[in-house]
Short mmCIF file of C-alpha atoms in Angstrom, two decimals:
data_model
loop_
_atom_site.label_atom_id
_atom_site.label_comp_id
_atom_site.label_asym_id
_atom_site.label_seq_id
_atom_site.Cartn_x
_atom_site.Cartn_y
_atom_site.Cartn_z
CA MET A 1 163.16 47.12 -28.46
CA ALA A 2 164.32 48.83 -25.31
CA SER A 3 165.22 52.50 -25.51
CA THR A 4 168.86 53.58 -25.28
CA ASP A 5 167.75 55.67 -22.29
CA SER A 6 167.33 52.58 -20.13
CA VAL A 7 168.84 52.37 -16.67
CA SER A 8 171.35 49.66 -15.86
CA SER A 9 170.86 47.01 -13.23
CA ARG A 10 173.65 48.60 -11.24
CA ALA A 11 171.75 51.91 -11.14
CA LEU A 12 168.71 50.13 -9.84
CA GLY A 13 170.74 48.45 -7.14
CA THR A 14 170.25 44.89 -8.34
CA GLY A 15 173.20 42.72 -9.11
CA ALA A 16 171.65 40.49 -11.77
CA GLU A 17 168.55 40.30 -13.91
CA GLU A 18 168.83 36.54 -14.51
CA ARG A 19 167.35 34.16 -11.98
CA SER A 20 168.40 30.54 -11.68
CA THR A 21 166.14 27.53 -11.92
CA SER A 22 166.58 26.91 -8.20
CA TRP A 23 165.34 30.46 -7.53
CA TRP A 24 162.12 29.78 -9.42
CA VAL A 25 161.71 26.47 -7.59
CA ALA A 26 162.03 28.33 -4.29
CA VAL A 27 159.40 30.84 -5.42
CA LEU A 28 157.07 27.98 -6.30
CA PHE A 29 157.62 26.41 -2.87
CA LEU A 30 156.89 29.73 -1.12
CA SER A 31 153.73 30.14 -3.19
CA ILE A 32 152.55 26.66 -2.14
CA LEU A 33 153.35 27.54 1.49
CA ALA A 34 151.32 30.74 1.15
CA LEU A 35 148.44 28.77 -0.38
CA ALA A 36 148.40 26.27 2.49
CA LEU A 37 148.54 28.93 5.20
CA ARG A 38 145.79 31.05 3.63
CA PHE A 39 143.33 28.22 3.07
CA TYR A 40 143.98 26.10 6.17
CA ALA A 41 141.82 28.17 8.54
CA ILE A 42 139.85 30.17 6.00
CA GLU A 43 136.48 29.52 7.72
CA HIS A 44 137.72 29.29 11.30
CA ASP A 45 136.31 32.71 12.20
CA SER A 46 132.77 33.86 11.56
CA LEU A 47 132.18 36.63 9.12
CA TRP A 48 132.20 40.00 10.81
CA MET A 49 130.09 43.03 9.98
CA ASP A 50 132.22 44.39 7.10
CA GLU A 51 132.32 40.97 5.45
CA ALA A 52 128.55 40.58 5.81
CA ILE A 53 128.19 43.92 4.04
CA THR A 54 130.47 42.59 1.30
CA TYR A 55 128.00 39.72 0.88
CA THR A 56 125.14 42.18 0.39
CA TYR A 57 127.20 44.01 -2.21
CA THR A 58 127.73 40.80 -4.18
CA GLN A 59 123.96 40.75 -4.76
CA ILE A 60 124.06 44.14 -6.52
CA ALA A 61 124.45 44.39 -10.30
CA TYR A 62 127.94 45.22 -11.59
CA TYR A 63 126.58 48.10 -13.63
CA ASP A 64 125.29 49.89 -10.54
CA PHE A 65 128.77 49.92 -9.00
CA ILE A 66 130.50 50.91 -12.22
CA THR A 67 128.14 53.84 -12.81
CA GLY A 68 128.09 54.95 -9.17
CA ARG A 69 124.40 54.20 -8.59
CA ALA A 70 125.53 51.93 -5.76
CA TYR A 71 128.67 52.40 -3.70
CA ASP A 72 130.33 51.54 -0.42
CA PRO A 73 130.63 54.51 1.98
CA GLY A 74 134.41 54.18 2.27
CA ASN A 75 135.93 52.37 -0.73
CA PRO A 76 136.13 52.58 -4.54
CA PRO A 77 134.07 50.03 -6.49
CA LEU A 78 136.59 47.65 -8.10
CA TYR A 79 136.67 45.04 -5.33
CA TRP A 80 132.88 44.83 -5.12
CA VAL A 81 132.62 44.22 -8.87
CA LEU A 82 135.25 41.45 -8.80
CA ALA A 83 133.91 39.90 -5.57
CA GLY A 84 130.41 39.84 -7.05
CA ALA A 85 131.64 38.02 -10.14
CA TRP A 86 133.63 35.58 -7.99
CA SER A 87 130.72 34.79 -5.64
CA ARG A 88 128.42 34.06 -8.56
CA VAL A 89 130.75 31.19 -9.43
CA PHE A 90 131.93 30.01 -5.99
CA GLY A 91 128.94 30.98 -3.85
CA GLY A 92 128.35 33.24 -0.88
CA SER A 93 129.60 30.97 1.92
CA GLU A 94 132.54 31.97 4.09
CA VAL A 95 134.86 29.98 1.82
CA GLY A 96 133.24 31.33 -1.32
CA LEU A 97 133.58 34.96 -0.23
CA ARG A 98 137.06 34.62 1.27
CA SER A 99 138.68 32.45 -1.40
CA PHE A 100 139.05 35.43 -3.75
CA PRO A 101 141.14 37.56 -1.34
CA ALA A 102 142.98 34.39 -0.29
CA LEU A 103 143.99 33.78 -3.90
CA CYS A 104 145.08 37.43 -4.19
CA GLY A 105 147.26 36.92 -1.12
CA VAL A 106 148.88 33.85 -2.64
CA MET A 107 149.60 35.65 -5.93
CA THR A 108 151.27 38.54 -4.09
CA VAL A 109 154.07 36.24 -2.88
CA PRO A 110 155.75 35.48 -6.26
CA PHE A 111 155.29 39.08 -7.42
CA LEU A 112 157.00 40.33 -4.27
CA ALA A 113 159.88 37.95 -4.96
CA LEU A 114 160.20 39.53 -8.42
CA VAL A 115 160.12 43.04 -6.98
CA GLY A 116 162.80 42.23 -4.40
CA SER A 117 164.94 40.54 -7.04
CA ARG A 118 164.72 43.57 -9.33
CA LEU A 119 165.19 46.28 -6.71
CA VAL A 120 167.81 44.62 -4.50
CA SER A 121 168.86 41.01 -5.19
CA PRO A 122 167.32 37.59 -5.86
CA SER A 123 168.03 36.44 -2.31
CA VAL A 124 166.27 39.48 -0.83
CA GLY A 125 163.33 38.75 -3.10
CA LEU A 126 163.12 35.21 -1.71
CA TRP A 127 163.43 36.32 1.92
CA GLY A 128 160.77 38.99 1.41
CA ALA A 129 158.44 36.47 -0.22
CA PHE A 130 159.02 34.08 2.70
CA LEU A 131 158.18 36.75 5.27
CA LEU A 132 155.01 37.65 3.35
CA ALA A 133 154.00 33.99 2.97
CA ILE A 134 154.05 33.48 6.75
CA SER A 135 152.98 37.01 7.78
CA PRO A 136 150.08 36.75 10.30
CA THR A 137 148.60 40.06 9.16
CA ALA A 138 148.80 39.13 5.48
CA ILE A 139 147.16 35.77 6.22
CA GLU A 140 144.40 37.36 8.32
CA LEU A 141 143.52 39.90 5.64
CA SER A 142 143.71 37.20 2.96
CA ASN A 143 141.01 35.41 4.97
CA GLU A 144 138.78 38.46 5.03
CA ALA A 145 136.24 39.31 2.33
CA ARG A 146 137.40 42.91 2.05
CA PRO A 147 139.61 44.83 -0.45
CA TYR A 148 142.89 44.72 1.51
CA SER A 149 144.43 41.61 -0.03
CA LEU A 150 143.57 42.77 -3.54
CA VAL A 151 145.05 46.24 -3.00
CA GLY A 152 148.21 44.62 -1.62
CA LEU A 153 148.53 42.47 -4.74
CA LEU A 154 147.93 45.38 -7.11
CA ALA A 155 150.41 47.58 -5.22
CA VAL A 156 153.11 44.95 -5.67
CA VAL A 157 152.22 44.40 -9.34
CA ALA A 158 152.30 48.17 -9.96
CA THR A 159 155.71 48.41 -8.26
CA TRP A 160 157.03 45.48 -10.29
CA SER A 161 155.93 47.08 -13.58
CA PHE A 162 157.29 50.45 -12.44
CA GLY A 163 160.71 48.91 -11.78
CA ARG A 164 160.70 47.25 -15.22
CA TRP A 165 159.90 50.56 -16.87
CA VAL A 166 162.58 52.48 -14.97
CA GLN A 167 165.19 49.87 -15.88
CA LYS A 168 164.23 49.18 -19.49
CA ASN A 169 162.26 52.34 -20.46
CA ARG A 170 159.82 50.41 -22.66
CA GLY A 171 156.47 51.87 -23.61
CA LEU A 172 154.66 48.59 -23.00
CA ASP A 173 155.90 48.49 -19.40
CA LEU A 174 154.76 52.08 -18.88
CA ALA A 175 151.31 51.32 -20.30
CA PHE A 176 150.96 48.26 -18.06
CA TYR A 177 152.08 50.33 -15.09
CA SER A 178 149.49 53.02 -15.84
CA VAL A 179 146.69 50.45 -15.83
CA ALA A 180 148.03 48.89 -12.61
CA VAL A 181 147.98 52.29 -10.86
CA PHE A 182 144.39 52.83 -12.01
CA LEU A 183 143.41 49.43 -10.62
CA VAL A 184 145.12 49.87 -7.24
CA CYS A 185 143.53 53.31 -6.75
CA SER A 186 140.15 51.88 -7.78
CA THR A 187 140.41 49.25 -5.04
CA HIS A 188 141.27 51.34 -1.97
CA TYR A 189 142.00 55.04 -1.52
CA TYR A 190 145.20 54.21 0.37
CA GLY A 191 146.36 52.84 -2.97
CA GLY A 192 147.18 56.45 -3.81
CA ALA A 193 150.35 55.95 -1.74
CA VAL A 194 151.72 53.70 -4.51
CA PRO A 195 152.22 56.35 -7.24
CA LEU A 196 153.42 58.85 -4.62
CA ALA A 197 156.16 56.43 -3.55
CA HIS A 198 157.10 55.82 -7.17
CA ALA A 199 157.33 59.56 -7.83
CA ALA A 200 159.66 59.98 -4.84
CA SER A 201 161.98 57.26 -6.12
CA LEU A 202 162.28 58.90 -9.56
CA ALA A 203 164.39 61.64 -7.97
CA THR A 204 167.20 59.10 -7.61
CA VAL A 205 167.18 58.00 -11.27
CA PRO A 206 169.57 59.55 -13.84
CA ARG A 207 167.85 61.91 -16.33
CA GLU A 208 164.87 62.00 -14.00
CA ARG A 209 163.24 65.02 -15.70
CA ARG A 210 162.63 63.13 -18.93
CA ARG A 211 161.30 60.16 -16.96
CA LEU A 212 159.15 62.40 -14.80
CA ARG A 213 157.36 63.72 -17.90
CA SER A 214 156.67 60.16 -19.06
CA TRP A 215 155.51 59.23 -15.58
CA LEU A 216 153.14 62.21 -15.42
CA ALA A 217 151.68 61.21 -18.80
CA ALA A 218 151.08 57.69 -17.48
CA MET A 219 149.39 59.11 -14.37
CA ALA A 220 147.20 61.29 -16.58
CA VAL A 221 146.04 58.17 -18.41
CA ALA A 222 145.37 56.43 -15.10
CA GLY A 223 143.39 59.49 -13.97
CA LEU A 224 141.27 59.46 -17.12
CA LEU A 225 140.52 55.77 -16.62
CA GLY A 226 139.49 56.56 -13.04
CA LEU A 227 137.06 59.39 -13.80
CA PRO A 228 134.01 57.22 -12.95
CA VAL A 229 135.53 56.64 -9.48
CA LEU A 230 135.67 60.41 -8.94
CA LYS A 231 131.87 60.61 -8.78
CA VAL A 232 131.86 57.90 -6.10
CA LEU A 233 134.49 59.79 -4.10
CA VAL A 234 132.47 63.01 -4.21
CA ASP A 235 129.36 61.19 -3.02
CA GLN A 236 131.33 59.53 -0.21
CA LEU A 237 132.78 62.84 0.96
CA GLY A 238 129.23 64.17 1.19
CA ILE A 239 128.20 61.55 3.76
CA LYS A 240 128.03 63.21 7.17
CA GLY A 241 130.68 61.91 9.55
CA ASN A 242 132.19 59.56 6.95
CA LEU A 243 135.72 60.87 7.43
CA SER A 244 135.57 60.74 11.21
CA ARG A 245 134.11 57.28 11.78
CA MET A 246 137.33 56.02 13.38
CA GLY A 247 136.83 58.53 16.19
CA GLY A 248 139.46 58.30 18.91
CA GLN A 249 140.35 54.73 17.90
CA TRP A 250 142.90 55.97 15.37
CA ILE A 251 145.39 56.63 18.19
CA THR A 252 145.26 53.01 19.33
CA GLN A 253 145.40 51.84 15.72
CA PHE A 254 148.51 53.90 15.05
CA LEU A 255 150.28 52.69 18.20
CA ALA A 256 149.45 49.09 17.25
CA THR A 257 150.96 49.39 13.75
CA PRO A 258 154.51 48.16 14.61
CA ALA A 259 153.19 45.02 16.31
CA VAL A 260 150.52 44.31 13.67
CA PHE A 261 152.95 44.71 10.76
CA GLY A 262 155.36 42.30 12.41
CA LEU A 263 153.40 39.67 14.33
CA GLY A 264 149.73 40.40 13.65
CA ARG A 265 146.90 40.71 16.19
CA ASN A 266 146.88 37.14 17.43
CA LEU A 267 149.42 37.27 20.28
CA ALA A 268 148.06 40.47 21.81
CA TRP A 269 145.21 42.84 21.02
CA ARG A 270 142.65 45.10 22.67
CA ASP A 271 141.75 42.78 25.59
CA SER A 272 145.33 41.79 26.38
CA PRO A 273 147.13 43.14 29.45
CA ALA A 274 149.42 46.11 28.95
CA TRP A 275 152.58 44.09 29.59
CA MET A 276 151.64 41.61 26.86
CA LEU A 277 150.96 44.38 24.35
CA GLY A 278 154.27 45.98 25.27
CA ALA A 279 156.20 42.72 24.97
CA VAL A 280 154.75 41.89 21.52
CA THR A 281 155.39 45.43 20.29
CA LEU A 282 158.99 45.30 21.50
CA ALA A 283 159.55 41.91 19.85
CA ALA A 284 158.15 43.21 16.55
CA MET A 285 160.27 46.35 16.73
CA VAL A 286 163.46 44.36 17.33
CA CYS A 287 162.85 41.47 14.93
CA PHE A 288 161.24 43.34 12.03
CA TRP A 289 161.59 47.10 12.29
CA LEU A 290 165.25 47.14 13.33
CA PRO A 291 166.42 45.25 10.19
CA ALA A 292 164.16 47.44 8.04
CA LEU A 293 165.66 50.63 9.49
CA PHE A 294 169.14 49.18 9.04
CA ALA A 295 168.40 48.65 5.35
CA LEU A 296 167.24 52.27 5.01
CA SER A 297 170.40 53.46 6.75
CA ARG A 298 172.39 52.01 3.84
CA TYR A 299 170.62 54.42 1.50
CA ARG A 300 173.71 55.33 -0.50
CA ARG A 301 174.30 51.76 -1.64
CA ASN A 302 170.95 51.61 -3.45
CA PRO A 303 169.12 54.96 -3.32
CA PHE A 304 166.41 53.94 -5.79
CA GLY A 305 165.41 50.80 -3.88
CA ALA A 306 165.69 52.47 -0.48
CA VAL A 307 163.54 55.48 -1.41
CA LEU A 308 160.97 53.37 -3.25
CA LEU A 309 160.49 50.75 -0.52
CA GLY A 310 160.80 53.25 2.32
CA SER A 311 158.21 55.56 0.77
CA LEU A 312 155.84 52.74 -0.06
CA CYS A 313 156.06 51.49 3.52
CA LEU A 314 155.83 54.83 5.34
CA ILE A 315 153.49 57.00 3.21
CA PRO A 316 150.37 54.89 4.06
CA ILE A 317 151.23 55.41 7.74
CA ILE A 318 152.63 58.94 8.01
CA VAL A 319 150.32 60.83 5.64
CA PRO A 320 147.08 59.50 7.24
CA LEU A 321 148.63 60.19 10.65
CA ILE A 322 149.17 63.83 9.70
CA VAL A 323 145.61 64.04 8.35
CA ALA A 324 144.25 62.44 11.54
CA VAL A 325 146.11 64.91 13.75
CA THR A 326 145.28 68.03 11.74
CA LEU A 327 141.94 67.33 10.06
CA SER A 328 140.01 64.09 10.57
CA PRO A 329 140.81 60.57 11.90
CA VAL A 330 141.07 58.33 8.85
CA TYR A 331 143.74 55.83 9.93
CA ALA A 332 143.49 52.11 10.67
CA THR A 333 146.23 49.50 10.56
CA ARG A 334 144.40 47.43 7.95
CA TYR A 335 144.18 50.48 5.67
CA ALA A 336 147.98 50.74 5.76
CA PHE A 337 148.29 47.12 4.59
CA VAL A 338 149.17 48.45 1.15
CA GLY A 339 152.65 49.18 2.56
CA LEU A 340 153.20 45.84 4.34
CA PRO A 341 154.87 43.98 1.41
CA ALA A 342 157.40 46.83 1.02
CA PHE A 343 158.05 46.76 4.77
CA LEU A 344 158.78 43.02 4.68
CA LEU A 345 161.16 43.51 1.75
CA LEU A 346 163.00 46.14 3.78
CA THR A 347 163.20 43.68 6.68
CA ALA A 348 164.59 41.01 4.34
CA TRP A 349 167.06 43.49 2.90
CA GLY A 350 168.31 44.40 6.36
CA LEU A 351 168.62 40.75 7.37
CA GLU A 352 170.71 40.01 4.30
CA GLN A 353 173.19 42.73 5.24
CA PHE A 354 173.77 41.27 8.72
CA ARG A 355 176.56 38.81 9.38
CA PRO A 356 175.39 35.16 9.19
CA THR A 357 175.45 34.67 12.96
CA VAL A 358 173.52 37.89 13.56
CA ARG A 359 171.07 37.00 10.79
CA ARG A 360 170.32 33.65 12.39
CA ALA A 361 169.82 35.38 15.73
CA PHE A 362 167.02 37.42 14.11
CA ILE A 363 165.48 34.71 11.92
CA VAL A 364 164.99 32.18 14.73
CA PRO A 365 162.78 34.46 16.91
CA ILE A 366 160.94 35.67 13.80
CA VAL A 367 159.99 32.10 12.87
CA VAL A 368 159.18 31.09 16.46
CA LEU A 369 157.03 34.14 17.26
CA THR A 370 155.30 34.00 13.88
CA SER A 371 154.52 30.30 14.40
CA MET A 372 153.02 31.11 17.80
CA SER A 373 150.90 33.85 16.26
CA LEU A 374 149.66 31.56 13.48
CA TYR A 375 148.85 28.82 16.00
CA CYS A 376 146.71 31.29 17.96
CA TYR A 377 145.06 32.40 14.73
CA ALA A 378 144.12 28.83 13.77
CA THR A 379 142.92 27.75 17.22
CA GLN A 380 141.42 30.84 18.89
CA PRO A 381 138.65 33.09 17.56
CA LEU A 382 139.90 36.49 16.49
CA LYS A 383 136.53 37.90 15.43
CA ASP A 384 133.15 37.88 17.16
CA ASP A 385 131.41 34.54 16.73
CA TRP A 386 128.21 35.63 15.00
CA ARG A 387 127.83 32.16 13.54
CA SER A 388 127.30 30.55 16.96
CA GLU A 389 125.40 33.44 18.52
CA THR A 390 122.91 33.69 15.66
CA ARG A 391 122.19 29.99 16.00
CA PHE A 392 121.83 30.35 19.78
CA VAL A 393 119.12 33.02 19.40
CA LEU A 394 117.23 31.30 16.57
CA ASP A 395 117.19 27.95 18.37
CA ARG A 396 115.52 29.59 21.39
CA LEU A 397 113.32 32.15 19.67
CA ARG A 398 109.65 31.56 20.47
CA PRO A 399 106.60 32.79 18.56
CA GLY A 400 105.71 36.31 19.60
CA GLU A 401 109.29 37.40 20.34
CA LEU A 402 111.22 40.22 18.68
CA ILE A 403 114.96 40.41 17.90
CA ALA A 404 116.71 43.76 18.35
CA VAL A 405 120.35 44.33 17.36
CA GLU A 406 122.62 47.11 18.60
CA PRO A 407 124.50 48.75 16.97
CA GLY A 408 122.14 48.58 14.05
CA HIS A 409 124.70 47.90 11.34
CA GLU A 410 125.50 44.53 12.97
CA ILE A 411 122.12 43.26 11.80
CA ALA A 412 123.79 42.55 8.44
CA THR A 413 125.98 39.92 10.12
CA PHE A 414 123.03 38.37 11.96
CA LEU A 415 120.94 38.21 8.78
CA TYR A 416 123.82 36.59 6.87
CA TYR A 417 123.65 33.53 9.15
CA VAL A 418 119.86 33.39 9.50
CA PRO A 419 119.21 31.22 6.38
CA ARG A 420 121.70 28.65 7.70
CA TYR A 421 119.71 28.01 10.87
CA GLY A 422 116.09 28.77 9.99
CA ALA A 423 113.67 31.24 8.49
CA ALA A 424 114.01 34.98 8.91
CA PRO A 425 112.17 36.24 12.02
CA PRO A 426 108.87 38.06 11.30
CA GLU A 427 110.27 41.30 12.67
CA MET A 428 113.70 42.55 13.69
CA VAL A 429 114.87 46.00 14.73
CA ALA A 430 118.27 47.51 13.98
CA LEU A 431 118.66 49.98 16.83
CA ALA A 432 119.93 53.37 15.68
CA SER A 433 120.76 54.85 19.08
CA ALA A 434 120.25 54.30 22.80
CA PRO A 435 116.73 54.65 24.25
CA SER A 436 115.85 58.22 25.18
CA GLY A 437 114.36 59.59 28.37
CA GLU A 438 111.13 60.17 26.45
CA ASN A 439 110.61 56.42 26.23
CA ARG A 440 111.62 56.35 22.58
CA LEU A 441 113.65 53.60 20.94
CA PRO A 442 115.00 54.75 17.54
CA GLY A 443 115.58 51.97 15.03
CA ILE A 444 114.92 50.51 11.60
CA ARG A 445 112.52 47.59 11.18
CA PHE A 446 113.22 44.48 9.13
CA LEU A 447 110.19 42.38 8.21
CA ASN A 448 110.98 38.76 7.27
CA GLY A 449 114.62 39.80 6.81
CA ILE A 450 113.85 42.71 4.47
CA ARG A 451 114.37 46.32 5.47
CA SER A 452 111.04 48.13 5.68
CA ASP A 453 112.08 51.61 6.94
CA ARG A 454 114.22 54.00 4.94
CA SER A 455 115.27 55.95 8.02
CA PRO A 456 115.16 55.40 11.79
CA ARG A 457 111.79 55.65 13.52
CA ASP A 458 110.49 55.10 17.03
CA CYS A 459 110.19 51.33 17.41
CA MET A 460 108.71 51.39 20.90
CA GLU A 461 105.32 50.39 19.55
CA SER A 462 106.82 47.26 18.00
CA VAL A 463 108.61 46.35 21.22
CA SER A 464 105.56 46.85 23.41
CA SER A 465 103.39 44.60 21.23
CA TRP A 466 105.62 41.52 21.49
CA ALA A 467 105.70 38.95 24.29
CA GLY A 468 109.49 38.94 24.50
CA VAL A 469 112.62 40.59 23.16
CA TRP A 470 116.03 39.14 22.29
CA LEU A 471 118.52 41.98 22.50
CA VAL A 472 121.84 41.30 20.74
CA ILE A 473 124.57 43.82 21.56
CA CYS A 474 128.06 43.91 20.05
CA ALA A 475 130.70 46.32 21.40
CA SER A 476 128.07 48.88 22.38
CA PHE A 477 129.26 52.24 23.69
CA ASP A 478 126.12 52.46 25.85
CA GLY A 479 126.45 49.04 27.50
CA PRO A 480 123.70 46.52 28.30
CA GLU A 481 122.68 48.19 31.59
CA LEU A 482 120.98 51.09 29.82
CA TYR A 483 118.86 48.75 27.71
CA ARG A 484 118.14 46.44 30.64
CA ASP A 485 116.75 49.30 32.70
CA PHE A 486 114.76 50.57 29.72
CA PHE A 487 113.05 47.26 28.98
CA ILE A 488 112.35 46.55 32.65
CA ARG A 489 110.64 49.96 32.93
CA ASN A 490 108.44 48.91 30.03
CA GLY A 491 107.14 45.72 31.60
CA LEU A 492 109.77 43.20 30.50
CA GLU A 493 111.80 40.95 32.76
CA LEU A 494 115.38 39.85 32.08
CA VAL A 495 115.48 36.04 32.19
CA GLU A 496 118.76 35.25 30.43
CA HIS A 497 122.07 37.05 29.89
CA ARG A 498 124.82 35.49 27.78
CA ARG A 499 128.20 36.90 26.79
CA SER A 500 130.66 35.65 24.13
CA ARG A 501 133.65 37.93 23.62
CA ARG A 502 132.15 41.28 22.59
CA ILE A 503 128.64 39.93 21.87
CA GLU A 504 126.07 40.05 24.66
CA ILE A 505 122.60 38.51 24.40
CA LEU A 506 119.81 39.57 26.74
CA HIS A 507 116.47 37.77 26.72
CA PHE A 508 113.47 39.68 28.09
CA VAL A 509 109.96 38.28 28.52
CA ARG A 510 106.69 39.96 29.38
CA GLU A 511 104.31 38.67 31.99
CA ILE A 512 101.21 37.68 30.09
CA GLY A 513 98.24 39.63 31.41
CA PRO A 514 94.54 38.86 30.82
CA ASN A 515 94.36 41.39 27.97
CA HIS A 516 97.58 40.39 26.24
CA SER A 517 97.68 37.43 23.88
CA GLY A 518 101.48 37.29 23.74
CA GLY A 519 101.37 36.53 20.04
CA GLY A 520 103.05 39.61 18.66
CA PRO A 521 101.52 42.30 16.49
CA GLU A 522 98.63 41.51 14.28
CA SER A 523 99.46 41.09 10.63
#
């Protein structure tokens, strides 16, 4: 039975708890739309480096992640445990790895409709679910074997259960909410924005002190459940440079947030001209951010909903921005995805408050620009095409030739596609840094696809003993010229240079002398 201390629908800002049959039919239709959009081009892009690392994690025992014996340098362990279980059933192909986050993305749509219906109105819930179903960023991250789609789902589920508890004050809702907070914080550290936003919204609820005590008790339970994650966090903080790996890119990432939240990365991104980036950003600001800000300006009409959605949207952006400016750069637009569903609900809320003619004037460009973005997503590669480039190298690799990859972590992506097109090369080198003036080439060797060095070593001896080298470079800070000059100085000649987006392939061969067999190192 609900407590007598429950909060009315009017206090929560929603006009009605009941939803008609037609409303549920609309939610079903939007869920089917989300399903189609998330699975239509699920394998259009190759896996990129982070997804290839996800594949390696799926081969690790669950127990090692749960106990902290194995961990990702930047994320809690929940996603890796669930992805590992999923891949054991559906396989490690692109579809197998990406179908789990795609399903999470589909499930987020009906839950967001429920959140919007509870916090504002059933129609706002439907409009928010529609915007999420067609969101280019939500679709892209649902097609990526990383934790973002799962953390988005759990954030919405936690907010839904939080709203139920605030309105009805039932212990079961509070218990469910506590578990949901534990799960969202165990998926991505930006999930911590979810309980912070909920705490901010409690200030608008009548008799908030009593509720705050109950909320703190629920957070204590969530914290106790998350104690094993604390060990992982401490280990991650001890990794040198782990908090500063974004470097100066965080500034670009922050400036791109308005466009990415609205229209995704497909219409304009890093290689686009400045005018195109400016035009897409302006369109996103007008079509999406202006209605969202208009909804927030009507704070007094629904303070609980405005504070909750505004905080959930802005905390994942503003708090990391402050940390990046004052301490260490830890911001990326995809990290802030946890706030995207709340942002789209704010946009829907603002659109609903416009006059019908004004609303149509916003909805038409939203649909048109979003359709253009999705068309680009389905027809043009957004990520580096490791699938094609790995095949290109393996098809042309001759006995006695070495493969070197720079930066070294990209070797995970190359090795993911190797079994599809042939056997693992006898020796590969993951380059750790640019060649030095002392004729040293730091790197880590992989023999038959298996890592053989625990730490970087000078691989010059390996390079000098092979008849040729295939150098695969992806977005290198040093550029191919430095490596070209280095290998030429060491008796190799550049015979082929290929470029595909950010991937460059350089093929060097050595003139076979009378004392050189050209067969590679002796086994």
